[in-house]
Short mmCIF file of C-alpha atoms in Angstrom, two decimals:
data_model
loop_
_atom_site.label_atom_id
_atom_site.label_comp_id
_atom_site.label_asym_id
_atom_site.label_seq_id
_atom_site.Cartn_x
_atom_site.Cartn_y
_atom_site.Cartn_z
CA GLY X 8 -116.39 222.93 90.85
CA GLN X 9 -115.72 219.25 89.80
CA SER X 10 -112.32 218.34 88.37
CA LEU X 11 -109.72 215.56 88.02
CA GLU X 12 -106.22 216.38 87.76
CA GLN X 13 -103.39 213.96 86.15
CA PRO X 14 -99.97 214.53 85.26
CA SER X 15 -99.66 215.38 81.58
CA GLU X 16 -96.89 212.98 80.52
CA VAL X 17 -95.15 209.92 81.82
CA THR X 18 -92.09 208.21 80.38
CA ALA X 19 -91.12 204.69 81.27
CA VAL X 20 -89.22 201.79 80.27
CA GLU X 21 -90.30 198.66 78.65
CA GLY X 22 -90.71 195.69 81.65
CA ALA X 23 -90.87 198.53 84.42
CA ILE X 24 -93.80 199.59 86.62
CA VAL X 25 -95.42 203.17 86.09
CA GLN X 26 -98.11 204.81 88.26
CA ILE X 27 -100.55 207.39 87.09
CA ASN X 28 -101.84 209.61 89.58
CA CYS X 29 -105.25 211.46 89.91
CA THR X 30 -106.58 213.77 92.32
CA TYR X 31 -110.33 214.91 91.93
CA GLN X 32 -112.72 217.40 93.60
CA THR X 33 -116.21 216.31 93.21
CA SER X 34 -119.58 215.92 94.82
CA GLY X 35 -121.70 213.05 94.30
CA PHE X 36 -118.92 210.67 94.06
CA TYR X 37 -119.80 206.92 93.46
CA GLY X 38 -116.55 205.81 92.39
CA LEU X 39 -113.01 206.39 90.19
CA SER X 40 -112.68 204.72 86.70
CA TRP X 41 -109.85 204.45 84.35
CA TYR X 42 -109.94 204.28 80.41
CA GLN X 43 -106.96 203.95 77.87
CA GLN X 44 -107.03 205.43 74.68
CA HIS X 45 -104.69 204.67 71.68
CA ASP X 46 -103.89 207.59 69.28
CA GLY X 47 -106.70 207.41 67.05
CA GLY X 48 -108.94 205.14 68.93
CA ALA X 49 -111.79 205.26 71.36
CA PRO X 50 -111.44 205.04 74.88
CA THR X 51 -112.12 201.78 76.71
CA PHE X 52 -112.81 201.09 79.87
CA LEU X 53 -109.97 199.62 82.29
CA SER X 54 -111.00 199.34 85.85
CA TYR X 55 -113.18 200.72 88.66
CA ASN X 56 -112.98 201.43 92.21
CA ALA X 57 -115.92 201.83 94.17
CA LEU X 58 -114.40 201.50 97.45
CA ASP X 59 -111.00 202.33 99.02
CA GLY X 60 -108.28 200.20 98.22
CA LEU X 61 -106.64 198.08 95.54
CA GLU X 62 -108.20 196.65 92.45
CA GLU X 63 -106.19 194.07 90.42
CA THR X 64 -106.81 193.25 86.89
CA GLY X 65 -103.90 191.47 85.31
CA ARG X 66 -100.92 193.50 84.80
CA PHE X 67 -103.11 196.82 85.43
CA SER X 68 -104.39 197.75 89.33
CA SER X 69 -106.13 200.85 90.46
CA PHE X 70 -106.22 202.16 93.73
CA LEU X 71 -108.57 204.61 95.57
CA SER X 72 -108.56 206.79 98.54
CA ARG X 73 -111.73 208.49 99.15
CA SER X 74 -110.54 210.45 102.44
CA ASP X 75 -107.44 212.01 100.37
CA SER X 76 -109.57 212.24 96.92
CA TYR X 77 -107.05 210.52 95.32
CA GLY X 78 -106.32 207.17 92.90
CA TYR X 79 -103.82 205.97 90.94
CA LEU X 80 -103.46 203.36 88.13
CA LEU X 81 -100.57 200.73 88.23
CA LEU X 82 -99.41 199.22 85.04
CA GLN X 83 -96.58 196.36 85.51
CA GLU X 84 -94.66 194.64 83.02
CA LEU X 85 -94.91 197.57 80.79
CA GLN X 86 -95.17 196.78 77.14
CA MET X 87 -94.77 198.77 73.98
CA LYS X 88 -98.20 198.58 73.13
CA ASP X 89 -99.10 200.05 76.73
CA SER X 90 -98.17 203.47 75.01
CA ALA X 91 -101.25 205.53 75.06
CA SER X 92 -103.20 208.31 76.98
CA TYR X 93 -104.91 207.03 80.20
CA PHE X 94 -107.77 208.90 81.71
CA CYS X 95 -109.11 208.71 85.37
CA ALA X 96 -113.15 209.51 85.23
CA TYR X 97 -116.06 209.36 87.67
CA LYS X 98 -119.71 209.08 87.01
CA SER X 99 -122.20 210.97 88.39
CA TYR X 100 -126.00 211.01 87.66
CA GLN X 101 -125.15 208.76 84.51
CA LYS X 102 -122.43 211.19 83.07
CA VAL X 103 -119.03 210.52 83.03
CA THR X 104 -116.69 213.30 83.75
CA PHE X 105 -112.80 212.75 82.60
CA GLY X 106 -109.57 213.82 84.07
CA THR X 107 -107.13 215.76 82.22
CA GLY X 108 -105.49 212.82 81.15
CA THR X 109 -102.11 211.18 81.00
CA LYS X 110 -99.92 210.25 77.94
CA LEU X 111 -97.62 207.45 78.50
CA GLN X 112 -94.52 206.64 76.68
CA VAL X 113 -92.90 203.33 76.87
CA ILE X 114 -89.62 203.40 75.61
CA PRO X 115 -87.32 200.51 74.81
CA SER M 21 -121.03 195.27 76.61
CA ALA M 22 -122.23 197.66 73.77
CA VAL M 23 -121.50 197.93 69.99
CA ILE M 24 -121.63 201.66 68.89
CA SER M 25 -121.24 202.50 65.13
CA GLN M 26 -120.54 206.12 64.54
CA LYS M 27 -120.41 207.98 61.18
CA PRO M 28 -118.76 209.51 59.39
CA SER M 29 -115.46 208.78 60.89
CA ARG M 30 -113.93 211.65 59.27
CA ASP M 31 -114.72 214.46 57.26
CA ILE M 32 -113.29 217.92 56.02
CA CYS M 33 -115.92 220.58 55.60
CA GLN M 34 -116.24 224.11 54.66
CA ARG M 35 -116.45 227.15 57.35
CA GLY M 36 -120.16 228.15 57.63
CA THR M 37 -121.30 224.46 56.70
CA SER M 38 -123.10 221.98 58.96
CA LEU M 39 -122.28 218.33 59.61
CA THR M 40 -124.62 215.77 61.19
CA ILE M 41 -122.89 212.68 62.86
CA GLN M 42 -124.81 209.68 63.64
CA CYS M 43 -124.66 207.21 66.34
CA GLN M 44 -126.15 203.79 66.35
CA VAL M 45 -126.37 201.44 69.25
CA ASP M 46 -126.76 197.53 69.34
CA SER M 47 -129.15 197.85 72.24
CA GLN M 48 -131.81 200.14 73.71
CA VAL M 49 -130.11 202.76 76.35
CA THR M 50 -131.99 205.75 78.04
CA MET M 51 -129.17 208.13 77.84
CA MET M 52 -126.75 208.77 75.03
CA PHE M 53 -123.62 211.37 75.57
CA TRP M 54 -122.03 213.16 73.07
CA TYR M 55 -118.27 214.31 73.80
CA ARG M 56 -115.77 216.73 72.20
CA GLN M 57 -111.89 216.05 72.35
CA GLN M 58 -109.81 218.35 71.00
CA PRO M 59 -106.21 217.23 69.81
CA GLY M 60 -104.21 216.20 73.00
CA GLN M 61 -106.98 217.00 75.26
CA SER M 62 -109.38 215.03 77.26
CA LEU M 63 -112.89 214.55 76.63
CA THR M 64 -115.61 217.32 77.08
CA LEU M 65 -119.41 216.21 77.75
CA ILE M 66 -121.34 218.60 75.30
CA ALA M 67 -124.93 217.10 76.26
CA THR M 68 -126.81 214.18 77.35
CA ALA M 69 -129.57 212.80 74.98
CA ASN M 70 -132.64 211.30 76.10
CA GLN M 71 -135.39 209.71 74.11
CA GLY M 72 -138.16 211.87 73.70
CA SER M 73 -137.05 214.93 75.47
CA GLU M 74 -134.66 218.20 74.51
CA ALA M 75 -131.02 217.37 75.24
CA THR M 76 -129.49 218.57 78.36
CA TYR M 77 -126.48 220.70 77.54
CA GLU M 78 -123.18 221.29 79.35
CA SER M 79 -121.84 224.73 80.38
CA GLY M 80 -120.56 226.36 77.05
CA PHE M 81 -122.62 224.34 74.61
CA VAL M 82 -126.00 225.59 73.17
CA ILE M 83 -128.52 223.97 70.98
CA ASP M 84 -128.36 226.51 68.24
CA LYS M 85 -124.82 225.41 67.67
CA PHE M 86 -124.95 221.71 68.53
CA PRO M 87 -128.62 220.28 67.74
CA ILE M 88 -129.06 216.62 68.95
CA SER M 89 -131.82 214.46 67.76
CA ARG M 90 -132.70 211.10 69.78
CA PRO M 91 -135.81 209.66 68.01
CA ASN M 92 -135.65 206.23 69.52
CA LEU M 93 -133.55 204.48 72.25
CA THR M 94 -131.03 202.90 69.75
CA PHE M 95 -129.95 206.05 67.51
CA SER M 96 -129.08 209.98 67.99
CA THR M 97 -127.36 212.52 65.89
CA LEU M 98 -125.10 215.49 66.73
CA THR M 99 -125.08 218.34 64.06
CA VAL M 100 -122.22 220.84 64.20
CA SER M 101 -123.75 224.07 62.84
CA ASN M 102 -121.99 227.14 61.15
CA MET M 103 -118.74 225.41 61.40
CA SER M 104 -115.65 227.55 61.96
CA PRO M 105 -111.97 226.10 62.37
CA GLU M 106 -112.12 225.94 66.07
CA ASP M 107 -114.84 223.30 65.73
CA SER M 108 -112.13 221.03 64.32
CA SER M 109 -112.04 218.29 66.79
CA ILE M 110 -113.00 214.61 67.20
CA TYR M 111 -116.51 214.20 68.41
CA LEU M 112 -117.60 210.91 69.92
CA CYS M 113 -120.93 209.36 71.39
CA SER M 114 -120.95 207.03 74.19
CA VAL M 115 -123.29 204.96 76.39
CA GLY M 116 -123.45 203.41 79.60
CA ARG M 117 -125.58 201.01 81.38
CA ASP M 118 -128.83 202.25 83.03
CA ARG M 119 -127.67 201.44 86.51
CA ARG M 120 -125.75 203.51 88.72
CA GLU M 121 -123.55 201.12 89.88
CA ASN M 122 -122.28 200.08 86.59
CA THR M 123 -119.85 202.67 85.63
CA GLU M 124 -118.52 201.50 82.31
CA ALA M 125 -119.02 203.64 79.28
CA PHE M 126 -118.75 202.71 75.74
CA PHE M 127 -117.77 204.64 73.08
CA GLY M 128 -118.20 204.85 69.23
CA GLN M 129 -114.91 205.31 67.31
CA GLY M 130 -115.39 209.08 66.75
CA THR M 131 -115.83 211.67 64.00
CA ARG M 132 -112.75 213.58 63.22
CA LEU M 133 -113.88 216.88 61.96
CA THR M 134 -111.40 219.35 60.29
CA VAL M 135 -113.08 222.68 59.48
CA VAL M 136 -111.24 224.62 56.50
#
């Protein structure tokens, strides 16, 4: 089957660094994406890893290891507005399959 | 990018009735996708809608319950039929770019459905 597993909840302190992990099982894998979703809002695209390694976009970085079927999203200098749900996802034949999701709570 | 207008944004419906959700995209796209997101859960793909052909449904979703129309390359509707409280959820439409290497998906703001 196809699945992407994430921790359900993570809590971190404002200004700190947090890592959200994603392990996946799939065929026809083209790369791993990350989305952010605030309560009541639509998911928005954060990053994409086609190749192994680290991709950096401002305070957010994403990592992929195909050999380990594993990726993570790294959020630095956490802000209160980063409190949201984060989903890893992969695209296969135009369809996007989402991970189980991680609810991040940033505390003062 | 793509701008997606979805309506209604929310509705409260009586069980046994049907609701049609509309999704309008500001550019032509080959495929449109419909997702369901139950409270506190991830997004689950309901079906893929191609213009000029029947929608392709994922396991656990059937056309009689979730009929989809795709009359042109910028518009689609999803109907939730014969609703029950278990259908209370957020329904989202989504599009992506047509090239395999472009992985970003764009979403409408969602329809928050409550069935009473």
